[in-house]
Amino acid sequence: MFDFAVFGSLFLTLFVIMDPPGITPIFLALTSGRPVKVQRRMAWQAVCVAFGVIAVFGLCGQQILDYLHVSVPALMIAGGLLLLLIALDLLTGKTDEPKQTKDVNVALVPLGMPLLAGPGAIVSVILAVQKAQGFGGQVSVWSAIVAMHVVLWLVMRYSLVIIRVIRDGGVVLVTRLAGMMLSAIAVQQIINGVLQVVEAA
């Protein structure tokens, strides 16, 4: 039987962690200057990558981490460092990467992972799948995961309208703000990972 409590709890948890409203300025900054069709494709690719990563870790995440001898804090610190590098590029306006490579990288990294499918979301899904009881519980968990990714796609898909309104000057401003936000997220993620390492020691 479908468990609405499990569905609501995981959906809200993922909504807070993956933060669709907060991802909008970052998505706009990373995809600015590209054709609308390319931006829409990148939104779809990013959501597909995030869902794929979440699904894999939901099905066999604990086994993967145990096999690789990787702890959750290590995953958080690595993700934070990766986000910090992207944030510095946004803040400095660095755009010397070839467009073809940049298109692929933005959809996969950092949008798909670790921005959307970050350590927090991965751990939450692993725990939710482990705690879900029976077929109904599993259906509720995976329904919440799918629903969250649909919301993410809708937010990024229709955020493209904002680009047409704010124009080039606004995009530059959004890019700098996104860099600031992303750097803060990255530093906080690194701090959380280090604190967990210290607590476990």
mmCIF file of C-alpha atoms in Angstrom:
data_model
loop_
_atom_site.group_PDB
_atom_site.id
_atom_site.type_symbol
_atom_site.label_atom_id
_atom_site.label_comp_id
_atom_site.label_asym_id
_atom_site.label_seq_id
_atom_site.Cartn_x
_atom_site.Cartn_y
_atom_site.Cartn_z
ATOM 1 C CA MET A 1 0.000 0.000 0.000
ATOM 2 C CA PHE A 2 1.294 3.464 -0.926
ATOM 3 C CA ASP A 3 2.721 5.269 2.129
ATOM 4 C CA PHE A 4 2.083 9.006 1.807
ATOM 5 C CA ALA A 5 4.072 9.714 4.981
ATOM 6 C CA VAL A 6 7.206 8.126 3.499
ATOM 7 C CA PHE A 7 6.613 9.865 0.178
ATOM 8 C CA GLY A 8 6.136 13.287 1.786
ATOM 9 C CA SER A 9 9.075 12.913 4.146
ATOM 10 C CA LEU A 10 11.576 11.944 1.445
ATOM 11 C CA PHE A 11 10.210 14.461 -1.071
ATOM 12 C CA LEU A 12 10.564 17.337 1.397
ATOM 13 C CA THR A 13 14.031 16.148 2.415
ATOM 14 C CA LEU A 14 15.204 16.026 -1.190
ATOM 15 C CA PHE A 15 13.531 19.375 -1.934
ATOM 16 C CA VAL A 16 15.514 21.036 0.860
ATOM 17 C CA ILE A 17 18.789 19.337 -0.106
ATOM 18 C CA MET A 18 18.527 19.671 -3.907
ATOM 19 C CA ASP A 19 16.942 23.141 -3.589
ATOM 20 C CA PRO A 20 15.177 23.760 -6.959
ATOM 21 C CA PRO A 21 14.772 27.546 -6.366
ATOM 22 C CA GLY A 22 18.445 27.859 -5.418
ATOM 23 C CA ILE A 23 19.641 25.891 -8.439
ATOM 24 C CA THR A 24 17.936 28.307 -10.847
ATOM 25 C CA PRO A 25 20.539 31.130 -10.790
ATOM 26 C CA ILE A 26 23.373 28.597 -10.975
ATOM 27 C CA PHE A 27 21.756 26.905 -13.974
ATOM 28 C CA LEU A 28 21.257 30.283 -15.672
ATOM 29 C CA ALA A 29 24.881 31.233 -15.041
ATOM 30 C CA LEU A 30 26.307 27.960 -16.334
ATOM 31 C CA THR A 31 24.136 27.853 -19.468
ATOM 32 C CA SER A 32 24.166 31.527 -20.461
ATOM 33 C CA GLY A 33 25.146 32.355 -24.021
ATOM 34 C CA ARG A 34 23.991 29.050 -25.455
ATOM 35 C CA PRO A 35 21.092 28.495 -27.865
ATOM 36 C CA VAL A 36 17.728 27.802 -26.239
ATOM 37 C CA LYS A 37 17.629 24.260 -27.631
ATOM 38 C CA VAL A 38 21.030 23.530 -26.120
ATOM 39 C CA GLN A 39 19.962 24.943 -22.756
ATOM 40 C CA ARG A 40 16.818 22.811 -22.736
ATOM 41 C CA ARG A 41 18.823 19.739 -23.650
ATOM 42 C CA MET A 42 21.298 20.486 -20.862
ATOM 43 C CA ALA A 43 18.461 20.805 -18.339
ATOM 44 C CA TRP A 44 17.149 17.404 -19.419
ATOM 45 C CA GLN A 45 20.630 15.836 -19.387
ATOM 46 C CA ALA A 46 21.401 17.211 -15.927
ATOM 47 C CA VAL A 47 18.176 15.779 -14.491
ATOM 48 C CA CYS A 48 18.778 12.423 -16.197
ATOM 49 C CA VAL A 49 22.333 12.262 -14.831
ATOM 50 C CA ALA A 50 21.139 13.180 -11.334
ATOM 51 C CA PHE A 51 18.364 10.577 -11.451
ATOM 52 C CA GLY A 52 20.771 7.930 -12.747
ATOM 53 C CA VAL A 53 23.260 8.586 -9.952
ATOM 54 C CA ILE A 54 20.527 8.670 -7.293
ATOM 55 C CA ALA A 55 18.970 5.461 -8.659
ATOM 56 C CA VAL A 56 22.283 3.591 -8.663
ATOM 57 C CA PHE A 57 23.083 4.618 -5.100
ATOM 58 C CA GLY A 58 19.498 3.926 -4.032
ATOM 59 C CA LEU A 59 19.762 0.366 -5.332
ATOM 60 C CA CYS A 60 23.291 -0.498 -4.208
ATOM 61 C CA GLY A 61 24.836 2.630 -2.688
ATOM 62 C CA GLN A 62 26.041 1.186 0.605
ATOM 63 C CA GLN A 63 27.689 -1.725 -1.188
ATOM 64 C CA ILE A 64 29.474 0.677 -3.577
ATOM 65 C CA LEU A 65 30.815 2.833 -0.748
ATOM 66 C CA ASP A 66 31.898 -0.223 1.263
ATOM 67 C CA TYR A 67 33.601 -1.811 -1.751
ATOM 68 C CA LEU A 68 35.544 1.369 -2.537
ATOM 69 C CA HIS A 69 36.262 1.956 1.171
ATOM 70 C CA VAL A 70 34.843 5.473 0.808
ATOM 71 C CA SER A 71 33.133 7.132 3.750
ATOM 72 C CA VAL A 72 30.256 9.593 3.497
ATOM 73 C CA PRO A 73 32.393 12.464 4.908
ATOM 74 C CA ALA A 74 35.020 11.804 2.221
ATOM 75 C CA LEU A 75 32.279 11.974 -0.405
ATOM 76 C CA MET A 76 31.092 15.294 1.036
ATOM 77 C CA ILE A 77 34.590 16.827 1.075
ATOM 78 C CA ALA A 78 35.332 15.718 -2.494
ATOM 79 C CA GLY A 79 32.019 17.131 -3.712
ATOM 80 C CA GLY A 80 32.678 20.386 -1.881
ATOM 81 C CA LEU A 81 36.101 20.808 -3.489
ATOM 82 C CA LEU A 82 34.634 20.175 -6.935
ATOM 83 C CA LEU A 83 31.900 22.755 -6.366
ATOM 84 C CA LEU A 84 34.465 25.275 -5.118
ATOM 85 C CA LEU A 85 36.449 24.996 -8.364
ATOM 86 C CA ILE A 86 33.288 25.640 -10.400
ATOM 87 C CA ALA A 87 32.361 28.577 -8.145
ATOM 88 C CA LEU A 88 35.772 30.200 -8.666
ATOM 89 C CA ASP A 89 35.299 29.962 -12.434
ATOM 90 C CA LEU A 90 31.912 31.691 -12.143
ATOM 91 C CA LEU A 91 33.308 34.443 -9.925
ATOM 92 C CA THR A 92 36.284 35.170 -12.175
ATOM 93 C CA GLY A 93 34.331 34.898 -15.422
ATOM 94 C CA LYS A 94 36.658 32.229 -16.779
ATOM 95 C CA THR A 95 35.340 31.041 -20.154
ATOM 96 C CA ASP A 96 38.359 29.668 -21.937
ATOM 97 C CA GLU A 97 37.018 26.105 -22.111
ATOM 98 C CA PRO A 98 35.984 24.869 -25.577
ATOM 99 C CA LYS A 99 32.242 25.133 -26.084
ATOM 100 C CA GLN A 100 31.675 21.494 -27.042
ATOM 101 C CA THR A 101 33.464 20.221 -23.950
ATOM 102 C CA LYS A 102 31.836 22.842 -21.767
ATOM 103 C CA ASP A 103 28.356 21.825 -22.901
ATOM 104 C CA VAL A 104 28.976 18.240 -21.861
ATOM 105 C CA ASN A 105 30.691 19.141 -18.585
ATOM 106 C CA VAL A 106 28.003 21.545 -17.441
ATOM 107 C CA ALA A 107 25.252 18.969 -17.915
ATOM 108 C CA LEU A 108 27.225 16.229 -16.181
ATOM 109 C CA VAL A 109 29.409 18.238 -13.790
ATOM 110 C CA PRO A 110 28.490 20.251 -11.799
ATOM 111 C CA LEU A 111 24.736 20.273 -12.606
ATOM 112 C CA GLY A 112 23.998 16.561 -12.645
ATOM 113 C CA MET A 113 26.534 15.805 -9.951
ATOM 114 C CA PRO A 114 27.350 17.057 -7.352
ATOM 115 C CA LEU A 115 24.869 19.982 -7.433
ATOM 116 C CA LEU A 116 21.716 17.874 -7.882
ATOM 117 C CA ALA A 117 22.909 14.389 -6.962
ATOM 118 C CA GLY A 118 25.181 15.511 -4.144
ATOM 119 C CA PRO A 119 26.331 13.614 -1.053
ATOM 120 C CA GLY A 120 23.333 14.803 0.982
ATOM 121 C CA ALA A 121 20.799 13.559 -1.542
ATOM 122 C CA ILE A 122 22.672 10.280 -2.045
ATOM 123 C CA VAL A 123 22.836 9.529 1.681
ATOM 124 C CA SER A 124 19.161 10.449 2.175
ATOM 125 C CA VAL A 125 18.087 8.082 -0.596
ATOM 126 C CA ILE A 126 20.293 5.233 0.684
ATOM 127 C CA LEU A 127 18.761 5.552 4.154
ATOM 128 C CA ALA A 128 15.203 5.871 2.822
ATOM 129 C CA VAL A 129 15.537 2.732 0.685
ATOM 130 C CA GLN A 130 16.991 0.788 3.605
ATOM 131 C CA LYS A 131 14.201 1.876 5.979
ATOM 132 C CA ALA A 132 11.302 1.386 3.535
ATOM 133 C CA GLN A 133 9.149 -1.577 4.541
ATOM 134 C CA GLY A 134 7.536 -3.822 1.977
ATOM 135 C CA PHE A 135 6.603 -3.179 -1.625
ATOM 136 C CA GLY A 136 4.419 -0.175 -0.744
ATOM 137 C CA GLY A 137 7.265 1.512 1.090
ATOM 138 C CA GLN A 138 9.638 1.024 -1.825
ATOM 139 C CA VAL A 139 7.052 2.387 -4.285
ATOM 140 C CA SER A 140 6.602 5.452 -2.054
ATOM 141 C CA VAL A 141 10.355 6.075 -1.883
ATOM 142 C CA TRP A 142 10.921 5.798 -5.633
ATOM 143 C CA SER A 143 7.810 7.856 -6.387
ATOM 144 C CA ALA A 144 9.255 10.664 -4.249
ATOM 145 C CA ILE A 145 12.575 10.428 -6.092
ATOM 146 C CA VAL A 146 10.887 10.598 -9.509
ATOM 147 C CA ALA A 147 8.598 13.462 -8.430
ATOM 148 C CA MET A 148 11.570 15.478 -7.157
ATOM 149 C CA HIS A 149 13.411 15.117 -10.459
ATOM 150 C CA VAL A 150 10.318 16.156 -12.396
ATOM 151 C CA VAL A 151 10.190 19.326 -10.281
ATOM 152 C CA LEU A 152 13.880 19.979 -10.935
ATOM 153 C CA TRP A 153 13.411 19.622 -14.683
ATOM 154 C CA LEU A 154 10.397 21.950 -14.711
ATOM 155 C CA VAL A 155 12.270 24.600 -12.700
ATOM 156 C CA MET A 156 15.318 24.557 -14.967
ATOM 157 C CA ARG A 157 13.288 24.211 -18.157
ATOM 158 C CA TYR A 158 11.178 27.289 -17.488
ATOM 159 C CA SER A 159 13.952 29.329 -15.871
ATOM 160 C CA LEU A 160 15.173 29.927 -19.441
ATOM 161 C CA VAL A 161 12.452 32.562 -19.765
ATOM 162 C CA ILE A 162 14.358 34.600 -17.192
ATOM 163 C CA ILE A 163 17.363 34.815 -19.517
ATOM 164 C CA ARG A 164 15.308 36.592 -22.177
ATOM 165 C CA VAL A 165 14.107 39.119 -19.597
ATOM 166 C CA ILE A 166 17.377 40.002 -17.834
ATOM 167 C CA ARG A 167 19.553 40.026 -21.001
ATOM 168 C CA ASP A 168 23.383 39.964 -21.034
ATOM 169 C CA GLY A 169 23.984 42.430 -18.202
ATOM 170 C CA GLY A 170 21.636 40.549 -15.918
ATOM 171 C CA VAL A 171 23.263 37.249 -16.822
ATOM 172 C CA VAL A 172 26.662 38.589 -15.723
ATOM 173 C CA LEU A 173 25.156 39.684 -12.414
ATOM 174 C CA VAL A 174 23.424 36.336 -11.939
ATOM 175 C CA THR A 175 26.697 34.555 -12.744
ATOM 176 C CA ARG A 176 28.586 36.440 -10.022
ATOM 177 C CA LEU A 177 25.780 35.881 -7.482
ATOM 178 C CA ALA A 178 25.669 32.196 -8.399
ATOM 179 C CA GLY A 179 29.427 31.979 -7.871
ATOM 180 C CA MET A 180 29.064 33.484 -4.403
ATOM 181 C CA MET A 181 26.223 31.131 -3.492
ATOM 182 C CA LEU A 182 27.999 28.101 -4.881
ATOM 183 C CA SER A 183 31.251 28.908 -3.076
ATOM 184 C CA ALA A 184 29.352 29.191 0.220
ATOM 185 C CA ILE A 185 27.609 25.858 -0.420
ATOM 186 C CA ALA A 186 30.955 24.247 -1.267
ATOM 187 C CA VAL A 187 32.721 25.561 1.856
ATOM 188 C CA GLN A 188 29.820 24.484 4.085
ATOM 189 C CA GLN A 189 29.875 21.002 2.540
ATOM 190 C CA ILE A 190 33.622 20.709 3.174
ATOM 191 C CA ILE A 191 33.157 21.896 6.777
ATOM 192 C CA ASN A 192 30.377 19.348 7.359
ATOM 193 C CA GLY A 193 32.569 16.576 5.982
ATOM 194 C CA VAL A 194 35.555 17.578 8.142
ATOM 195 C CA LEU A 195 33.360 17.811 11.261
ATOM 196 C CA GLN A 196 32.028 14.310 10.643
ATOM 197 C CA VAL A 197 35.578 13.017 10.286
ATOM 198 C CA VAL A 198 36.582 14.690 13.570
ATOM 199 C CA GLU A 199 33.509 13.339 15.373
ATOM 200 C CA ALA A 200 34.191 9.832 14.127
ATOM 201 C CA ALA A 201 37.857 9.952 15.202
#
